[in-house]
Coordinates of N, CA and C in Angstrom, one line a residue:
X27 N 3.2 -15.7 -12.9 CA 2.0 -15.0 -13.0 C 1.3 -15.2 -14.3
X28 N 2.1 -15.8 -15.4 CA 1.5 -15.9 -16.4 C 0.3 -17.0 -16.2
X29 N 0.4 -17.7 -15.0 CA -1.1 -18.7 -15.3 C -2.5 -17.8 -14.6
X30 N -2.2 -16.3 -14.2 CA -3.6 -16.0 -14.0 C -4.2 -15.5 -14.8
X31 N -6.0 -15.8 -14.7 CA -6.8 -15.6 -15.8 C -6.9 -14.1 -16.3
X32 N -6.8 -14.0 -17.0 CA -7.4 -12.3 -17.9 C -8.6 -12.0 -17.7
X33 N -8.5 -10.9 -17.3 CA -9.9 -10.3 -16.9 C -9.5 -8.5 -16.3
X34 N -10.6 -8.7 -15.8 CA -10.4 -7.3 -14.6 C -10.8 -8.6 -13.1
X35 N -9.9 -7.7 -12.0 CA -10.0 -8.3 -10.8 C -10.0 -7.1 -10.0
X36 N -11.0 -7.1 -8.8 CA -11.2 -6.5 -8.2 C -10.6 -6.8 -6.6
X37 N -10.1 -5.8 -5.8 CA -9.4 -6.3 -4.5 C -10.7 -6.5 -3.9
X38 N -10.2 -7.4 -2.9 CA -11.3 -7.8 -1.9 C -10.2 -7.6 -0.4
X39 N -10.8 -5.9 0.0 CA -10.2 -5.7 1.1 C -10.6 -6.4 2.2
X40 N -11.6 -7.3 2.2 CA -11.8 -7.9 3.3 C -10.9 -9.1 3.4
X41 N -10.2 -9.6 2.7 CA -9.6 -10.4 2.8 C -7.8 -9.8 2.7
X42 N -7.6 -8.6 2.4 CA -6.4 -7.8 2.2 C -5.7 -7.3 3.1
X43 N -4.9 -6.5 3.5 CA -4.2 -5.9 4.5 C -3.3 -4.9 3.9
X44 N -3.4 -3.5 4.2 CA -2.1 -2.4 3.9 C -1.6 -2.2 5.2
X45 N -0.3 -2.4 4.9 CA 0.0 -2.0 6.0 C 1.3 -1.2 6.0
X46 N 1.9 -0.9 6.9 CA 3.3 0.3 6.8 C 3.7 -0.2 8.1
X47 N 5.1 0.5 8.4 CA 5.5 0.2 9.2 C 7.1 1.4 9.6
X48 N 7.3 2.2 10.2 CA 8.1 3.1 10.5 C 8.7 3.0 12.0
X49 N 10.2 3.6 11.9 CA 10.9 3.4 13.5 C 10.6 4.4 14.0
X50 N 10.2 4.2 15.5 CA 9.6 5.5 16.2 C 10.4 5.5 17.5
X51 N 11.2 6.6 17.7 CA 12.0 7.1 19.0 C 13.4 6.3 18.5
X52 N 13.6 6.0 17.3 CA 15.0 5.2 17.2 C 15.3 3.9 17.8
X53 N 14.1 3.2 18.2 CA 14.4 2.2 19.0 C 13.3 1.1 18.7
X54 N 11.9 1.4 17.9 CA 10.9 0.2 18.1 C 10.3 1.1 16.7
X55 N 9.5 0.2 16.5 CA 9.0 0.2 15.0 C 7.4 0.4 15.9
X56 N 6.7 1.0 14.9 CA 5.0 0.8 14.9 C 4.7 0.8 13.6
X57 N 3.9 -0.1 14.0 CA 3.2 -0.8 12.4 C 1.4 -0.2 12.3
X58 N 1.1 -0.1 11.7 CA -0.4 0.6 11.3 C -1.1 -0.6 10.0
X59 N -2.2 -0.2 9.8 CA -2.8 -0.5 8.7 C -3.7 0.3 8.0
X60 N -4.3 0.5 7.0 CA -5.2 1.1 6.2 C -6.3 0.0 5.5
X61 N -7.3 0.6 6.4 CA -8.6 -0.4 6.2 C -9.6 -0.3 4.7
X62 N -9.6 0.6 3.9 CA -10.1 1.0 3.5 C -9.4 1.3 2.3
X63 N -10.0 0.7 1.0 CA -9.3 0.8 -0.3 C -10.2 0.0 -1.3
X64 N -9.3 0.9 -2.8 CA -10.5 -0.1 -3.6 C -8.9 -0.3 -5.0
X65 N -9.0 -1.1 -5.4 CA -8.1 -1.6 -6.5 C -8.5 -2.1 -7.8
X66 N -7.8 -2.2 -9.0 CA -8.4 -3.1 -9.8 C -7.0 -3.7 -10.8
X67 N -6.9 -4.2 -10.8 CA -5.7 -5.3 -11.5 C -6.6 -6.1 -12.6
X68 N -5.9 -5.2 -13.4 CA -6.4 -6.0 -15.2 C -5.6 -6.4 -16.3
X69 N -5.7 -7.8 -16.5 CA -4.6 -8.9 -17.0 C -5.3 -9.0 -18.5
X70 N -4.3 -8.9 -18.9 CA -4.3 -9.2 -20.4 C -4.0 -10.6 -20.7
X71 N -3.9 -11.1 -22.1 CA -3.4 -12.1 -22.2 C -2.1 -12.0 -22.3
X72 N -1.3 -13.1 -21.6 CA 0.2 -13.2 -21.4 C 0.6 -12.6 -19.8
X73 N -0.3 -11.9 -19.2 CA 0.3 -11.6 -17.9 C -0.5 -9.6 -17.8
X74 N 0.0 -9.5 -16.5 CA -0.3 -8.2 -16.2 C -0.3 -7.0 -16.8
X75 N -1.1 -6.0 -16.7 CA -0.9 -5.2 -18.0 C -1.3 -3.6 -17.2
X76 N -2.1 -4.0 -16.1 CA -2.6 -3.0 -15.4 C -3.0 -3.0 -13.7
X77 N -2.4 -1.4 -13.0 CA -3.1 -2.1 -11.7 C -3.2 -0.3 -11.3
X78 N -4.2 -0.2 -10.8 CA -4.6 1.1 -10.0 C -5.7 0.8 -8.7
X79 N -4.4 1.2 -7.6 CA -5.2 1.2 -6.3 C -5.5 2.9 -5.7
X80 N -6.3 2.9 -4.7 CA -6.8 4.1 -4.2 C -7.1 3.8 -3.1
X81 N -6.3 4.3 -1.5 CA -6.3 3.8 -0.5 C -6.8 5.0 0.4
X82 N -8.1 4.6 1.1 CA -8.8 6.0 2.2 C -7.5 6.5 3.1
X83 N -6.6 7.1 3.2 CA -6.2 7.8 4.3 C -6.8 8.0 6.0
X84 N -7.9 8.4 5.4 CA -8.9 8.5 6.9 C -9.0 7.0 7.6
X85 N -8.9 6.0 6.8 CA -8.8 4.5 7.4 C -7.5 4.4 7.9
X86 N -6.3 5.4 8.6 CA -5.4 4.8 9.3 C -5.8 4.4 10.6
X87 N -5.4 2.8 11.1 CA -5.0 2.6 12.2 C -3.8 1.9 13.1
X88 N -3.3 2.4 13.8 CA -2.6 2.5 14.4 C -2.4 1.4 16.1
X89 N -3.7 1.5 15.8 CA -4.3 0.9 17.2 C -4.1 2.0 18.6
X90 N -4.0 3.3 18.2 CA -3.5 4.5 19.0 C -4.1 5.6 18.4
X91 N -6.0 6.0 19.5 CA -6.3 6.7 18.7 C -5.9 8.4 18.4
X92 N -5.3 8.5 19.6 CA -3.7 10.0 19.6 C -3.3 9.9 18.9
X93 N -2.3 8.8 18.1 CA -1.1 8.9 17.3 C -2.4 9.0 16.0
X94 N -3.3 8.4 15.6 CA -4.1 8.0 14.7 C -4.7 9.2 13.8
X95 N -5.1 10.3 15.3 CA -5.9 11.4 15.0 C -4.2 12.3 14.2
X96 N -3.0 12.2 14.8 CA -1.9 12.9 14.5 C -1.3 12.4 13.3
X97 N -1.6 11.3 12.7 CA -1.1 11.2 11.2 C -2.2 11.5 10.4
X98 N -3.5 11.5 10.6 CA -4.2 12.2 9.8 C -4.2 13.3 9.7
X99 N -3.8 14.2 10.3 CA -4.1 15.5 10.5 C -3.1 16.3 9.6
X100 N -2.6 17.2 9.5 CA -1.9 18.1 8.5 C -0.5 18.4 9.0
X101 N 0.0 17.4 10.2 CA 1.5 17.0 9.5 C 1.7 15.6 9.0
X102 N 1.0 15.3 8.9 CA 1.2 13.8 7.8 C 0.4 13.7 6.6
X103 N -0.5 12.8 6.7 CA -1.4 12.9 5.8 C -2.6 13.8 5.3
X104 N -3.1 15.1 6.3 CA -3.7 15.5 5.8 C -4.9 15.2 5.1
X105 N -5.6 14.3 5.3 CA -7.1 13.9 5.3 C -8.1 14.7 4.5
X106 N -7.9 15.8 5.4 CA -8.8 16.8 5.2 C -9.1 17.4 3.4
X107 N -7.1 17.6 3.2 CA -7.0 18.4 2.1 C -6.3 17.0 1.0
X108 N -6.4 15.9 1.6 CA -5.5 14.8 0.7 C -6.5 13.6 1.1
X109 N -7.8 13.3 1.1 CA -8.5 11.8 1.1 C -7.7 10.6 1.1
X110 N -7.2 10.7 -0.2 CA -6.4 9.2 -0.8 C -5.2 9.4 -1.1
X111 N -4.6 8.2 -1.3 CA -3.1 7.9 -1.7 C -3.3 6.8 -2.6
X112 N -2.9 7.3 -3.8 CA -3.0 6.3 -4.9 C -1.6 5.4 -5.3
X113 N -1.8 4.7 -6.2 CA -0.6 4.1 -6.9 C -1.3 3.5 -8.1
X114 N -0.4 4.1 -8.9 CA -0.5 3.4 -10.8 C -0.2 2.8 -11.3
X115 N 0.3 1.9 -11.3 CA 1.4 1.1 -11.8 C 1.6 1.4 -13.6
X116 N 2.9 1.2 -13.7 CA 3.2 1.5 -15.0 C 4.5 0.1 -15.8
X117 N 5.1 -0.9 -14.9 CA 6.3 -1.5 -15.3 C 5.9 -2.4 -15.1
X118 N 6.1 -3.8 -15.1 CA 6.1 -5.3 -14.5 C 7.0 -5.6 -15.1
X119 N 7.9 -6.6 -14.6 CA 9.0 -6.8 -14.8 C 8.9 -8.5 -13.9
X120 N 8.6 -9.6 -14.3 CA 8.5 -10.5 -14.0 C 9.9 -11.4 -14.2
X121 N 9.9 -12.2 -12.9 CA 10.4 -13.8 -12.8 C 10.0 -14.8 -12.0
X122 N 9.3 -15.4 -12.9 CA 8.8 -16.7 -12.4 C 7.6 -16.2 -11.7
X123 N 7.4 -16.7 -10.6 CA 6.1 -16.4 -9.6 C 6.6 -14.8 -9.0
X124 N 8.0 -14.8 -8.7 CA 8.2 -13.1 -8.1 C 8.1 -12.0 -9.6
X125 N 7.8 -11.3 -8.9 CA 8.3 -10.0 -10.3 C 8.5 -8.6 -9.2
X126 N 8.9 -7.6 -10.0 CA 8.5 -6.1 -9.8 C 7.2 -5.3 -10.2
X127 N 7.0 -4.7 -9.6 CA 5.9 -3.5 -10.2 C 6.4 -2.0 -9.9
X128 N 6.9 -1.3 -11.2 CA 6.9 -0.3 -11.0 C 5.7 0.9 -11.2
X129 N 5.8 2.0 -10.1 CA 4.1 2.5 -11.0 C 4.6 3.8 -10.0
X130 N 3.8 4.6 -9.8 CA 4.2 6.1 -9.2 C 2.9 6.4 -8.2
X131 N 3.6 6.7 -6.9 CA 2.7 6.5 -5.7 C 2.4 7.9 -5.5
X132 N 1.3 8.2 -5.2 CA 0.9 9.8 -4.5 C 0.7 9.6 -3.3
X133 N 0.9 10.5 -2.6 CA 0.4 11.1 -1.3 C 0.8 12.1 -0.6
X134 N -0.2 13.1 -0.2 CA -0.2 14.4 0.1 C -0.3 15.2 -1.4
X135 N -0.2 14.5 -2.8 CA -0.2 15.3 -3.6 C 1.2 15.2 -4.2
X136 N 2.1 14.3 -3.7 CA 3.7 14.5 -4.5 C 3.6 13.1 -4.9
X137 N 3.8 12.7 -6.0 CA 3.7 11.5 -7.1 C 5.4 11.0 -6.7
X138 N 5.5 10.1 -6.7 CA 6.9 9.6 -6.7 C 7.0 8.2 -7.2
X139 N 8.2 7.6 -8.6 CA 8.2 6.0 -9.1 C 8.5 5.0 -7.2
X140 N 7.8 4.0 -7.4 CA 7.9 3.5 -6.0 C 7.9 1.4 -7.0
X141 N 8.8 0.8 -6.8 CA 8.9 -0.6 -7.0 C 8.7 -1.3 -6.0
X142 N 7.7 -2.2 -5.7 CA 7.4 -2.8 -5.2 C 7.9 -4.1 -5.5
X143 N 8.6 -5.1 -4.7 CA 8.9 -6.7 -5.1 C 7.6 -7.8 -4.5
X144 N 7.1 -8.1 -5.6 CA 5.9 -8.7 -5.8 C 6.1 -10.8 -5.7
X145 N 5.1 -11.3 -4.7 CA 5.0 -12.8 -4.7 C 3.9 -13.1 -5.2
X146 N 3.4 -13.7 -6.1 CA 2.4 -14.4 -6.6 C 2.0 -15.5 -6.0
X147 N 1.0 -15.5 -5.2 CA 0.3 -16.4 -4.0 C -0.5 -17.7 -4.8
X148 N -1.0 -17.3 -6.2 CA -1.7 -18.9 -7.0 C -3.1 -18.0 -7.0
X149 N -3.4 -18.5 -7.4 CA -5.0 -18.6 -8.5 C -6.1 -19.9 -7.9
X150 N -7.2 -19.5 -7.0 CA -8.1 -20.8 -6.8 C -9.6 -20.4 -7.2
X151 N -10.1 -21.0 -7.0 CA -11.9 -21.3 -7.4 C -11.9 -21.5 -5.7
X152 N -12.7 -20.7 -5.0 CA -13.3 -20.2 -3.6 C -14.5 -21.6 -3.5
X153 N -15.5 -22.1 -2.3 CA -16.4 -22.7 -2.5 C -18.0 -21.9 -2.9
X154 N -17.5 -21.0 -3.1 CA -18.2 -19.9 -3.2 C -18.8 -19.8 -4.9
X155 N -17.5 -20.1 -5.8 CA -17.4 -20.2 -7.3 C -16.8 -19.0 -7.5
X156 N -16.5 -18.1 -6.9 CA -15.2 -16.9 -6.9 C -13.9 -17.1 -7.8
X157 N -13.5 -16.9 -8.4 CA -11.8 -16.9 -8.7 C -10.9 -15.7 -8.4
X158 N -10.2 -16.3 -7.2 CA -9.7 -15.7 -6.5 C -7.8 -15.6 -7.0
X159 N -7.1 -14.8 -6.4 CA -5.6 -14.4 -6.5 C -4.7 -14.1 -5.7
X160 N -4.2 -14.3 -5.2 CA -3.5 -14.1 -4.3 C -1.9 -13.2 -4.2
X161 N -1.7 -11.9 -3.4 CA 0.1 -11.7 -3.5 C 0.2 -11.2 -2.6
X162 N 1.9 -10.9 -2.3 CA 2.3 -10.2 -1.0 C 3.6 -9.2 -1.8
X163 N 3.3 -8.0 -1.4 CA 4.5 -7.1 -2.0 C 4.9 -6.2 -0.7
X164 N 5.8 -5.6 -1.3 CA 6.6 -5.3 -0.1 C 7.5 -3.9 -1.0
X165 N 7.6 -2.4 -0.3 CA 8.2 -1.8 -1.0 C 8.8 -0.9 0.4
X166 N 10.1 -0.1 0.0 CA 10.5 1.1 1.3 C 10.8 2.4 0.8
X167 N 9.6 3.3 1.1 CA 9.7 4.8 0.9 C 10.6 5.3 2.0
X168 N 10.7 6.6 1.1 CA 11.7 7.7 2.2 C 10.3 8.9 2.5
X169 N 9.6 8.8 3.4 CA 8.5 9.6 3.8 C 8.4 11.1 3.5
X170 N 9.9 11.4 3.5 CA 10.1 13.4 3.2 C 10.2 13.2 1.8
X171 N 10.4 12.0 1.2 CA 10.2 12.5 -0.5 C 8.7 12.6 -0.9
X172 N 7.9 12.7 0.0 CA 6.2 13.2 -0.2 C 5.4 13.9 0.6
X173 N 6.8 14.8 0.9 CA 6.2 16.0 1.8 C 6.0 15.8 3.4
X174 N 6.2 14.6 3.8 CA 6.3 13.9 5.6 C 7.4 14.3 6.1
X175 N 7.6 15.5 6.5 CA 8.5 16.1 7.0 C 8.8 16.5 8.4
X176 N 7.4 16.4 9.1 CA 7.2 16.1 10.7 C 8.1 15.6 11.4
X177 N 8.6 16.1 12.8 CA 9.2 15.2 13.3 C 9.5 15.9 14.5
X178 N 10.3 15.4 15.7 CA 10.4 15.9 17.0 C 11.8 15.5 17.2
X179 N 12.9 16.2 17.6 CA 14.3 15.9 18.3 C 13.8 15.3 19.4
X180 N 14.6 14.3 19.2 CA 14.8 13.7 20.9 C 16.1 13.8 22.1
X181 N 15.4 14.0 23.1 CA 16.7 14.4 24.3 C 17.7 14.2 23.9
X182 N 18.1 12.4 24.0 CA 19.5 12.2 23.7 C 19.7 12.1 22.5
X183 N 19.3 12.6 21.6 CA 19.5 12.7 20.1 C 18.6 12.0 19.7
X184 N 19.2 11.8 18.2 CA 17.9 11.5 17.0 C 16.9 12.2 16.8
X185 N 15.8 11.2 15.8 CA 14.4 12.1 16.3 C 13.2 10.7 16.1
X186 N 12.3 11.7 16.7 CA 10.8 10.6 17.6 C 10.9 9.8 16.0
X187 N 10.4 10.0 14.4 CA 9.5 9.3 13.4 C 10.8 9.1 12.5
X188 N 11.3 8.1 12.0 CA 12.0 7.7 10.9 C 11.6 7.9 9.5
X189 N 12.6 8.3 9.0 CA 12.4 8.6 7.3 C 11.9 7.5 6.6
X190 N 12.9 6.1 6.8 CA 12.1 5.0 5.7 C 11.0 4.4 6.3
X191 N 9.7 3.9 5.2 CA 8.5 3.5 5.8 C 8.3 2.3 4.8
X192 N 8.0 1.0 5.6 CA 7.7 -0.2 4.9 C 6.7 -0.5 4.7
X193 N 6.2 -0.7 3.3 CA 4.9 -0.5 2.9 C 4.9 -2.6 2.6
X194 N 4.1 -3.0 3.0 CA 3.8 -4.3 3.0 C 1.8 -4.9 2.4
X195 N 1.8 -5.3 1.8 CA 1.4 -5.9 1.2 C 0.3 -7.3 1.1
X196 N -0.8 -7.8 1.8 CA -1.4 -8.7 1.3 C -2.7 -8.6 0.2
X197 N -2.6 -8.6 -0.4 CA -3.8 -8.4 -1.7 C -4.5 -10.2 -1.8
X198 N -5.8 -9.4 -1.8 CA -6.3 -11.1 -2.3 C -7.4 -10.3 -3.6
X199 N -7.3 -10.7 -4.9 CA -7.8 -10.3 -5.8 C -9.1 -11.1 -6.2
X200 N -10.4 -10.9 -6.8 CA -11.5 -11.5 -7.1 C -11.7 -11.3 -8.4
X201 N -11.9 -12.2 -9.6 CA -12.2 -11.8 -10.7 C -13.4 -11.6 -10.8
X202 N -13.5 -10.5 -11.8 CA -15.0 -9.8 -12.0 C -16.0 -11.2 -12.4
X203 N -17.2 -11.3 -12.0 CA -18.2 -12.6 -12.8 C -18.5 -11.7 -14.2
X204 N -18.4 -12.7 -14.5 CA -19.0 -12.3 -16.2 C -17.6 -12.5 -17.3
X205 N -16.3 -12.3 -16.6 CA -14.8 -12.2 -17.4 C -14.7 -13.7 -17.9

């Protein structure tokens, strides 16, 4: 990561993806996305120095608009009284093209350190004249450690929503014109 340029870089969610991914009924995973976010990653000279994202909540999709309306609502996310879910980053901890980012994630209002293991995708010039960035990170929360406490027993045991949630990652970053 040390060969990307210094600047401020702004995400380009159109080109990005958040996504999550949780076991449901103990047997199959659903995956969702969050369409809706704004970030800014600001590089100093020698490497990363800064990153603060801010992700719409109300943009979950699920592809289920039942389940969709039920994680926004106020046993999950709470929309209403909770908009966004942020993350700050505070650590980088690099090797080579991988590194870590440590930083402390909100949602619903409970802050928690969350490390993300981070790939550095390369650095191009768009035909556009853009300078673009590329990564894929990947992190796994425990959902009751931020107040996601919901849940339903199931007949033969267990229950319907799993505790860990995989938070996955495509970012495509744009340097500001003018840097």
């Amino acid at each position: 990561m040390a060969s990307l340029t210094p600047g401020t870089w702004t995400l380009d969610v159109a080109h990005s993806e958040i996504g999550m991914t949780v076991r449901h009924a103990g047997i199959s995973k659903v995956r969702a996305v969050f369409t809706d976010a704004d970030a800014t990653l600001t590089v100093a000279e020698g490497g990363a120095s800064a990153v603060e994202a801010a992700v719409k909540v109300g943009s979950f999709d699920s592809k289920n608009a039942d389940r969709d309306a039920h994680v926004r609502g106020e046993d999950f996310l709470d929309v209403e009284t909770h908009p966004e879910l942020t993350f700050v980053a505070r650590d980088f901890t690099p090797a080579g093209e991988e590194f870590e980012v440590t930083g402390d994630l909100t949602i619903r209002g409970e802050s928690r350190p969350v490390t993300f293991d981070v790939e550095f995708g390369g650095q191009a010039v768009d035909p556009f004249g853009a300078t673009r960035a590329g990564f894929s990170a990947s992190a796994v929360i425990s959902r009751k450690d931020f107040g996601l406490t919901w849940n339903a027993t199931l007949e033969a045991g267990g229950v319907l929503v799993g505790d860990k949630v995989t938070i996955d990652l495509e970012a495509a970053f744009v340097l500001d014109q003018g840097e």
